[in-house]
Amino acid sequence: MSLDGQLPPKMRLLRAAAELLAKSAGAPVSTRQITQLAGVTAPTLYHHFGDKEGLFDAVVAAGFEEYVAGERDFAPSGKPLEDIRRMWDNHVQFGLNQPELYLVMFGNIRPENRPAIVADAEALMEEMLNKAAAAGQLNVQPREAARSILAANVGVTLMLIAEPATERNLELSTMTRDAMIFAVSAEPASGSAAGDSGRSSVVVAAIALNAALQASHSDQLSSSELKLFLEWLHRISASPA
Amino acid sequence: MSLDGQLPPKMRLLRAAAELLAKSAGAPVSTRQITQLAGVTAPTLYHHFGDKEGLFDAVVAAGFEEYVAGERDFAPSGKPLEDIRRMWDNHVQFGLNQPELYLVMFGNIRPENRPAIVADAEALMEEMLNKAAAAGQLNVQPREAARSILAANVGVTLMLIAEPATERNLELSTMTRDAMIFAVSAEPASGSAAGDSGRSSVVVAAIALNAALQASHSDQLSSSELKLFLEWLHRISASPA
DNA sequence: CTAGCACCTATAGCATCGCTATATGAACTG
DNA sequence: CAGTTCATATAGCGATGCTATAGGTGCTAG
């Protein structure tokens, strides 16, 4: 009805679905609404997307690419940990800007459904954490750290979405963010009398070396040697604090 | 059909809904399924609960009371922070035991829908944190700490639910849990750090690890393994830029 | 005992939902 | 121009959430 531009119906369906999904606050969006807004009839939808969920997945995928693009845009700050902070903030902002989309992406994930997007988000975070690890700023395995940080990031975003926009307190985000990053980083942390929270420098160095090795393809060791070497490295860096 | 006990229809509807919701993995549950299992016809449902969502809310409320009861059961440990750890673990376990119920409770929360349950959960956590604060073990306001911890707790639980049960790694939970508790506790801490020492390469990391390994007698590797490991480390360290 | 009354439940059906069997048109290929 | 493939439309099926209406059930009052 209003999206009758010259765009191909597939695109019009995507936009219509995204638009309806965005404005209808939580209420279910019917395929008939979508097809009508797109100026198309039902079979067209099912021809292109197979399923209502297929269409929604496509919308989510598009939104996710936008999200990833936003995350990748500002990487080049020299400080990896600072980049992770911005990544966190960007994640939260994305969720608050498009709450419905975000809820579909992260609020309804079920085992068989789609760990795909979550896995991508984890990979993105891990990639950034690898730089921190290579710089010796990481206390734990990048993968574990990425999962942990992302989990907290999602939890905070969901909680912020849940409360009315007027009384959203972003301090919840920054506080949790810094708590997670601090707990994961190899910063001084020192001075604490209780002091077993920081891990030994062996572990930190091993983690750093591991990340550095995987980043640069050193040819000082044969592949079989490297394999064993990495295994030992992993054993060291996985040792309990 | 099978829940024809002498229980009143209202209770039978609740149990039928809970049972169907629990076993149907994510698939939508129809009112017809529920009423049939409860041995009741449609209007009965709407007379008692007004709405399908009303019925689900009742199920959620019942489940939440069970959850709260579980949380309150073991409070009396002398150490508040230890209690919070158990509270966290109990939360995660509840989510993993009844994933569908949990997803309805925490996965779909929208501003107008029901911050009620979340608020209750926050209050529960805050109550426990107040004891920690009274003992001088807290670094921030109990309310903020409660919100932050609960957000991370929900995020972790959702992430664990999202991945197949076979490869669930509970270490994600304990790691995030301890990170949050540590960041909130009255240790020196100081959340955001700025310290960055220059970026390091494979060589630098290897040298660092070498030094660290020789300084501390790690027992993760046998002596023969360690010897070969150090040799390789040396080879890497000696490699040209 | 019966009349009234509030409560609870059943019959039947509406509007809408996601989806599809089938057919028609357009566009490219030989 | 014939044949094939892709894309859209017509019409309708089964299932869904929900309801207008009516029919029992148990009570207390007369």
PDB file of C-alpha atoms in Angstrom, chain A residues 14 23 46 70 113 130 148 150 190 197 200 229 236:
ATOM      1  CA  LEU A  14      11.637  -7.472   4.260  1.00  0.00           C
ATOM      2  CA  LYS A  23       6.375  -0.388  15.659  1.00  0.00           C
ATOM      3  CA  TYR A  46       6.237 -18.227   1.108  1.00  0.00           C
ATOM      4  CA  GLY A  70      28.433  -0.975  13.623  1.00  0.00           C
ATOM      5  CA  ASN A 113      16.458 -22.634  17.082  1.00  0.00           C
ATOM      6  CA  ASN A 130      42.258 -11.902  21.244  1.00  0.00           C
ATOM      7  CA  SER A 148      30.960 -14.406  29.767  1.00  0.00           C
ATOM      8  CA  LEU A 150      28.439 -11.342  25.990  1.00  0.00           C
ATOM      9  CA  SER A 190      47.024  -6.145  43.084  1.00  0.00           C
ATOM     10  CA  SER A 197      41.725 -13.140  42.363  1.00  0.00           C
ATOM     11  CA  SER A 200      49.804 -15.917  38.230  1.00  0.00           C
ATOM     12  CA  PHE A 229      53.161 -26.910  21.986  1.00  0.00           C
ATOM     13  CA  ILE A 236      49.026 -24.097  31.428  1.00  0.00           C
TER      14      ILE A 236
END
